[in-house]
Every structure is written in C-alpha cells, then in structure tokens.
C-alpha cells in the first residue's frame, strides 16, 4: 500500500517537475496543436459544406475567375399598384435575366461522353 | 532550451504525421470503395472492355487534363448559375409575389411555382455537391493502373451529371411557367382596363374557398 502511495507521489512530482520546467514549451506546443486541429476541422467543413465548390479564389482557378458573372440583378419593388405598367416592368426585368440562360443548356452529358473524354 | 525546442518539434512532427496518415487513408479508402464496386461496362460504344482499357491507359494524361478543365468550368457554371437562380427567386419572383399579395391578388399559382422553383434550386445545390464529389473521386483514380475502376467511376459521375442536368432543365421550366403566368396576368389586366380583380376579399392571403 505504501509502495503504491510512494509511486503515486513520485509520479505527481515527476509531472509537476515537467510542468514547471517546460511550461513555456508546452504552452507553445499546445497552441500549435490546437491551431492545427482547428485548421483541419475548418478545411473539412470548407470541403463538406460545398463552399469549396463556389470558391473561385483558389489557386488554379485564375482562368475561370475572369469569367465570373459579377452583374447585379435589379430588384423588383414589392410594393406599389398592380397594373399593366407594373407587370410590364417586371417582365422586362425578368426577360433581361432570362435571356442569359434561355437557350444555354448546361451540365449536359456531352463533356463526359466516351468520345469527348477520350476513352473510346 | 534545447529540450523545449525538441518537445515543440516532436509535437509538430506528430501532428503532421497524423494529418498525412489520415489524408492518405481517406484516399486509399476512396479507391478501395471503387474496387469493390462491380465494373459496369457499357456496350453502347461497341468496343470490348480490353480495348477501352487500352484507350484509357494510352490517353490517361489527356483524360486527366480534360477532367481538370471540366471541373473548373463546372465550378464556374455553378457559381454563375447558382447566383442567378437565387437572384431570380429573391429579387424577382418573391418580390412580385409580394406585390400581388400587397394588392390582395390571389398569388397562389405564382407562389406554388416559386416554391417548386426554390425546391429545385436547393436540389440543384446538393446534386452539384454529389456530382463534384464523384468527379473528384474520378480524378483521384489512377487511370493507368486501374482503367476498369476508372471507367466504372466515370459512369457513376455521368449519372450524377445527368441528374444535375434534369434539375437544371426543371428550374428553367419553372421560370418559363412563371413567365407564362405573368403574361396571363397581363392579359387579365388588359381585359379589365388595368383594374385588378381582387380574389381575396377577406384579407387572408392565399385563402381558398
């Protein structure tokens, strides 16, 4: 029983000595470890949330970054009378944007076809 | 001081080793998953599996480069289309619905289309994530060493892209429907000399008898 107590006391002293001797080093080391863990968690969330897919500021995206559409769509006023003129206003705003996508078929199967990819 | 430096160095090295270990493990798992997947070889092209594998092995570098370019242009499309679709809903359709409600006009048809549209846009976002993950997985497979697994993953990615495309078509159809409804509304207003016929008189928006 006494032996166990002695060894426990010895262990406590040992850790206490380490704590006192390497206090500053431990502080720096733990800070770095915590920072790295946080970075790993942040990168995981960045990838899983889909933010990575819409982040064109990443390296390697210089070419497509310039083609990013930065136009702002004009907002329609939600208050006011409902008459022919107000509907025409809305249709004009709507059509202006709709023309951009009207006949542009995106995410079609072409780019991944055997011929285009080159597996055939 | 030297001891302190050693402790810090030891911690940094162990964290990096752990990071590298888990990173490589994930990659291995991704590829292992594909190995377990039974290869589906389409016969549409009329060439044998061996011939196709030869094509894949020979053109591996070019294929990888095409996939890289495709991923970049898809991300660009996702950004451009995504922001446009969201703007359609928040800056135009919802606001027009608000205008209709403000004037006590029964906007239930417009609201129904908008709700369906919003749902499809949300599906589009999540489907894009699935598609992108599959494309990423495809890029990670070594097509020189594992052409069969590569082609299986290509088929999976193609299906994911097909789903994305059908959602995109659905979104555009909703926009067409909304536009048609505004045309019908305009006709109604014309017939009534620009006077709206308030459907809701009780003050409860969207209430139907």
Coordinates of C-alpha atoms in Angstrom, one line a residue:
Chain A
X1 CA 0.0 0.0 0.0
X2 CA 2.8 2.3 1.0
X3 CA 4.7 1.4 -2.2
X4 CA 1.7 2.4 -4.3
X5 CA 1.3 5.7 -2.5
X6 CA 5.0 6.4 -2.9
X7 CA 4.9 5.7 -6.6
X8 CA 1.8 8.0 -7.0
X9 CA 3.6 10.8 -5.2
X10 CA 6.6 10.1 -7.3
X11 CA 4.6 10.3 -10.5
X12 CA 2.9 13.5 -9.4
X13 CA 6.3 15.1 -8.6
X14 CA 7.6 13.9 -11.9
X15 CA 4.7 15.6 -13.9
X16 CA 4.9 18.6 -11.7
X17 CA 8.6 19.0 -12.5
X18 CA 8.0 18.6 -16.2
X19 CA 5.2 21.1 -16.0
X20 CA 7.4 23.7 -14.3
X21 CA 10.5 23.0 -16.4
X22 CA 8.8 23.0 -19.8
X23 CA 5.9 25.4 -19.1
X24 CA 6.7 27.8 -21.9
X25 CA 7.5 25.0 -24.4
X26 CA 4.2 23.2 -23.5
X27 CA 2.3 26.4 -24.0
X28 CA 3.7 27.0 -27.4
X29 CA 3.4 23.3 -28.4
X30 CA -0.3 23.1 -27.2
X31 CA -1.1 26.3 -29.0
X32 CA 0.3 24.9 -32.3
X33 CA -1.5 21.6 -31.8
X34 CA -4.9 23.4 -31.1
X35 CA -4.3 25.7 -34.1
X36 CA -3.6 22.7 -36.4
X37 CA -6.6 20.8 -35.2
X38 CA -8.8 23.9 -35.8
X39 CA -7.3 24.2 -39.3
X40 CA -8.1 20.5 -40.1
X41 CA -11.7 21.0 -38.8
X42 CA -12.1 24.2 -40.8
X43 CA -10.8 22.6 -44.0
X44 CA -13.1 19.6 -43.5
X45 CA -16.1 21.9 -43.1
X46 CA -14.9 24.0 -46.1
X47 CA -14.9 20.9 -48.3
X48 CA -18.0 19.2 -47.0
X49 CA -20.3 22.3 -46.9
X50 CA -19.8 22.9 -50.6
X51 CA -18.1 26.2 -50.0
X52 CA -15.0 24.9 -51.8
X53 CA -17.0 24.4 -55.0
X54 CA -18.1 28.0 -55.2
X55 CA -14.8 29.4 -54.1
X56 CA -13.1 30.5 -57.3
X57 CA -10.3 32.4 -55.5
X58 CA -8.4 29.1 -55.1
X59 CA -5.1 28.6 -56.9
X60 CA -5.6 27.1 -60.3
X61 CA -8.8 29.0 -60.9
X62 CA -7.3 32.1 -62.4
X63 CA -8.5 31.3 -65.9
X64 CA -12.2 30.9 -64.9
X65 CA -12.2 33.7 -62.3
X66 CA -12.2 36.3 -65.0
X67 CA -15.4 34.8 -66.5
X68 CA -17.3 35.1 -63.2
X69 CA -20.6 36.9 -63.7
X70 CA -20.5 39.9 -61.3
X71 CA -23.6 41.6 -62.6
X72 CA -26.2 42.5 -60.0
X73 CA -29.8 41.8 -60.8
X74 CA -32.1 44.8 -60.4
X75 CA -34.6 44.2 -57.6
X76 CA -38.3 44.5 -58.3
X77 CA -40.3 46.6 -55.9
X78 CA -42.7 44.5 -53.9
X79 CA -45.0 47.4 -53.0
X80 CA -47.0 49.6 -55.3
X81 CA -50.0 49.2 -57.6
X82 CA -50.7 46.2 -59.7
X83 CA -51.4 47.4 -63.2
X84 CA -50.3 46.8 -66.7
X85 CA -47.3 49.1 -66.3
X86 CA -46.1 47.3 -63.2
X87 CA -46.3 43.9 -64.8
X88 CA -44.5 45.2 -67.9
X89 CA -41.8 46.5 -65.6
X90 CA -41.5 43.1 -64.0
X91 CA -41.5 41.2 -67.3
X92 CA -38.7 43.5 -68.6
X93 CA -36.5 42.7 -65.6
X94 CA -37.4 39.0 -65.8
X95 CA -36.7 38.7 -69.5
X96 CA -33.5 40.6 -69.3
X97 CA -32.1 37.9 -67.0
X98 CA -33.9 35.0 -68.6
X99 CA -32.4 35.7 -71.9
X100 CA -29.0 34.9 -70.4
X101 CA -30.0 31.3 -69.7
X102 CA -32.8 30.7 -72.1
X103 CA -31.1 28.6 -74.7
X104 CA -27.9 27.7 -72.9
X105 CA -28.0 24.1 -72.0
X106 CA -25.6 23.5 -69.1
X107 CA -24.5 20.3 -67.4
X108 CA -25.4 18.2 -70.4
X109 CA -23.9 14.8 -70.9
X110 CA -21.5 15.8 -73.7
X111 CA -18.4 16.7 -71.8
X112 CA -18.4 13.3 -70.0
X113 CA -19.2 11.2 -73.1
X114 CA -16.7 8.5 -74.1
X115 CA -15.8 10.4 -77.3
X116 CA -15.1 13.7 -75.6
X117 CA -13.3 12.3 -72.6
X118 CA -11.3 10.1 -75.0
X119 CA -11.9 6.6 -73.6
X120 CA -13.3 5.4 -76.9
Chain B
X1 CA 16.1 25.5 -24.0
X2 CA 17.2 22.6 -26.3
X3 CA 14.7 20.3 -24.5
X4 CA 11.9 22.8 -25.1
X5 CA 12.8 23.0 -28.8
X6 CA 12.8 19.2 -29.1
X7 CA 9.3 19.0 -27.4
X8 CA 7.9 21.6 -29.8
X9 CA 9.5 19.9 -32.8
X10 CA 8.2 16.5 -31.6
X11 CA 4.6 17.8 -31.3
X12 CA 4.7 19.5 -34.7
X13 CA 6.1 16.4 -36.4
X14 CA 3.5 14.1 -34.7
X15 CA 0.6 16.3 -35.7
X16 CA 1.8 16.5 -39.3
X17 CA 2.3 12.7 -39.4
X18 CA -1.2 12.2 -38.1
X19 CA -2.6 14.6 -40.7
X20 CA -0.7 12.8 -43.5
X21 CA -1.7 9.4 -42.3
X22 CA -5.4 10.3 -42.2
X23 CA -5.2 12.1 -45.5
X24 CA -3.6 9.1 -47.3
X25 CA -6.0 6.7 -45.6
X26 CA -9.0 8.6 -47.0
X27 CA -7.6 8.4 -50.5
X28 CA -6.9 4.7 -50.2
X29 CA -10.5 4.2 -48.9
X30 CA -11.9 6.2 -51.8
X31 CA -10.1 4.0 -54.3
X32 CA -10.9 0.8 -52.4
X33 CA -14.5 1.6 -52.5
X34 CA -14.3 1.7 -56.3
X35 CA -12.6 -1.6 -56.4
X36 CA -15.4 -3.2 -54.5
X37 CA -17.8 -1.7 -57.0
X38 CA -18.6 -4.1 -59.7
X39 CA -17.4 -2.6 -63.0
X40 CA -20.3 -1.7 -65.3
X41 CA -19.2 -1.7 -68.8
X42 CA -21.4 -0.1 -71.4
X43 CA -21.6 -1.8 -74.7
X44 CA -23.0 1.3 -76.4
X45 CA -19.7 2.1 -78.0
X46 CA -19.3 -1.3 -79.5
X47 CA -15.8 -1.9 -78.3
X48 CA -14.6 -4.5 -75.9
X49 CA -13.6 -3.8 -72.3
X50 CA -9.9 -4.6 -73.1
X51 CA -9.9 -2.1 -76.0
X52 CA -11.5 0.5 -73.8
X53 CA -9.0 -0.1 -71.1
X54 CA -6.2 0.3 -73.6
X55 CA -7.6 3.6 -74.7
X56 CA -7.9 4.8 -71.1
X57 CA -4.3 3.8 -70.4
X58 CA -2.9 5.4 -73.5
X59 CA -4.9 8.7 -73.1
X60 CA -4.6 8.8 -69.3
X61 CA -2.8 12.2 -69.1
X62 CA -5.1 13.8 -71.7
X63 CA -8.2 12.5 -69.9
X64 CA -6.9 13.8 -66.5
X65 CA -6.3 17.2 -68.1
X66 CA -9.8 17.2 -69.6
X67 CA -11.4 16.3 -66.3
X68 CA -9.4 19.1 -64.5
X69 CA -10.7 21.6 -67.1
X70 CA -14.2 20.3 -66.8
X71 CA -14.2 20.6 -63.1
X72 CA -13.0 24.2 -63.3
X73 CA -15.6 25.2 -65.8
X74 CA -18.3 23.3 -63.8
X75 CA -17.4 25.3 -60.7
X76 CA -17.7 28.5 -62.7
X77 CA -21.1 27.4 -64.0
X78 CA -22.2 26.5 -60.5
X79 CA -21.2 30.0 -59.3
X80 CA -22.8 31.9 -62.2
X81 CA -26.0 29.8 -62.5
X82 CA -26.3 29.4 -58.7
X83 CA -26.2 33.2 -58.1
X84 CA -28.6 33.9 -61.0
X85 CA -31.1 31.3 -59.9
X86 CA -31.0 32.6 -56.3
X87 CA -31.5 36.2 -57.6
X88 CA -34.4 35.1 -59.7
X89 CA -36.2 33.9 -56.6
X90 CA -35.2 36.5 -54.1
X91 CA -35.1 39.6 -56.3
X92 CA -37.8 39.0 -58.8
X93 CA -40.2 36.2 -58.1
X94 CA -40.7 36.6 -54.3
X95 CA -40.9 40.3 -54.8
X96 CA -43.5 40.0 -57.5
X97 CA -45.5 37.6 -55.3
X98 CA -45.2 40.3 -52.6
X99 CA -46.6 42.9 -55.0
X100 CA -49.6 40.6 -55.8
X101 CA -50.3 39.9 -52.1
X102 CA -49.9 43.6 -51.4
X103 CA -52.7 44.3 -53.9
X104 CA -54.9 41.5 -52.5
X105 CA -54.5 39.4 -55.6
X106 CA -54.6 35.7 -55.3
X107 CA -51.0 34.8 -55.9
X108 CA -51.3 31.1 -55.0
X109 CA -50.3 29.9 -58.5
X110 CA -47.3 32.2 -58.5
X111 CA -46.3 31.2 -55.0
X112 CA -46.7 27.5 -56.0
X113 CA -44.3 27.9 -58.9
X114 CA -41.9 29.9 -56.7
X115 CA -41.9 27.2 -54.0
X116 CA -41.3 24.5 -56.6
X117 CA -38.5 26.5 -58.1
X118 CA -36.9 27.1 -54.7
X119 CA -37.0 23.4 -54.0
X120 CA -35.4 22.6 -57.3
X121 CA -32.7 25.1 -56.8
X122 CA -31.9 23.5 -53.4
X123 CA -31.8 20.1 -55.0
X124 CA -29.6 21.5 -57.7
X125 CA -27.1 22.7 -55.0
X126 CA -27.0 19.4 -53.2
X127 CA -26.9 17.4 -56.5
X128 CA -23.9 19.5 -57.6
X129 CA -22.1 18.5 -54.4
X130 CA -22.7 14.9 -55.2
X131 CA -21.6 15.3 -58.8
X132 CA -18.5 17.2 -57.7
X133 CA -17.6 14.5 -55.2
X134 CA -17.9 11.9 -57.9
X135 CA -15.8 13.9 -60.3
X136 CA -13.2 14.4 -57.6
X137 CA -13.1 10.7 -56.9
X138 CA -12.8 10.0 -60.7
X139 CA -9.8 12.3 -60.8
X140 CA -8.1 10.5 -57.9
X141 CA -8.2 7.1 -59.6
X142 CA -5.0 6.2 -61.4
X143 CA -6.3 5.5 -64.9
X144 CA -3.0 3.9 -65.9
X145 CA -3.2 1.3 -63.2
X146 CA -7.0 0.9 -62.7
X147 CA -8.7 1.6 -66.0
X148 CA -11.7 -0.6 -65.2
X149 CA -12.3 1.2 -61.9
X150 CA -11.8 4.5 -63.7
X151 CA -14.5 3.7 -66.2
X152 CA -16.9 2.5 -63.5
X153 CA -16.5 5.8 -61.7
X154 CA -16.9 7.6 -65.0
X155 CA -20.3 6.0 -65.4
X156 CA -21.3 7.0 -61.9
X157 CA -20.2 10.6 -62.5
X158 CA -22.1 10.7 -65.7
X159 CA -25.3 9.6 -64.0
X160 CA -24.8 12.3 -61.3
X161 CA -24.3 14.9 -64.1
X162 CA -27.4 13.6 -65.8
X163 CA -29.4 14.2 -62.6
X164 CA -27.9 17.7 -62.3
X165 CA -28.9 18.4 -65.9
X166 CA -32.5 17.3 -65.4
X167 CA -32.8 19.6 -62.4
X168 CA -31.4 22.4 -64.4
X169 CA -34.0 21.8 -67.1
X170 CA -36.7 21.7 -64.3
X171 CA -35.5 25.1 -63.0
X172 CA -35.7 26.6 -66.4
X173 CA -39.2 25.1 -66.9
X174 CA -40.4 26.7 -63.7
X175 CA -39.1 30.1 -65.0
X176 CA -41.0 29.6 -68.2
X177 CA -44.2 28.7 -66.2
X178 CA -43.7 31.8 -64.1
X179 CA -43.3 34.0 -67.2
X180 CA -46.4 32.5 -68.7
X181 CA -48.4 33.3 -65.6
X182 CA -47.3 36.9 -65.7
X183 CA -48.4 37.0 -69.4
X184 CA -51.8 35.6 -68.3
X185 CA -52.0 38.2 -65.6
X186 CA -51.2 41.0 -68.0
X187 CA -53.9 39.8 -70.3
X188 CA -56.3 39.7 -67.4
X189 CA -55.4 43.3 -66.6
X190 CA -55.8 44.3 -70.2
X191 CA -59.2 42.8 -70.3
X192 CA -60.2 44.7 -67.2
X193 CA -58.7 48.0 -68.3
X194 CA -55.8 47.7 -65.9
X195 CA -58.0 47.1 -63.0
X196 CA -57.2 44.1 -60.9
X197 CA -59.9 41.8 -59.7
X198 CA -59.2 41.1 -56.1
X199 CA -59.8 37.5 -55.4
X200 CA -59.1 37.8 -51.7
X201 CA -61.6 40.0 -50.0
X202 CA -61.4 38.5 -46.6
X203 CA -57.9 39.8 -46.0
X204 CA -56.5 36.3 -45.7
X205 CA -53.8 35.9 -48.3
X206 CA -53.9 32.7 -50.3
X207 CA -57.1 31.5 -48.7
X208 CA -59.2 29.4 -50.9
X209 CA -62.8 28.6 -50.7

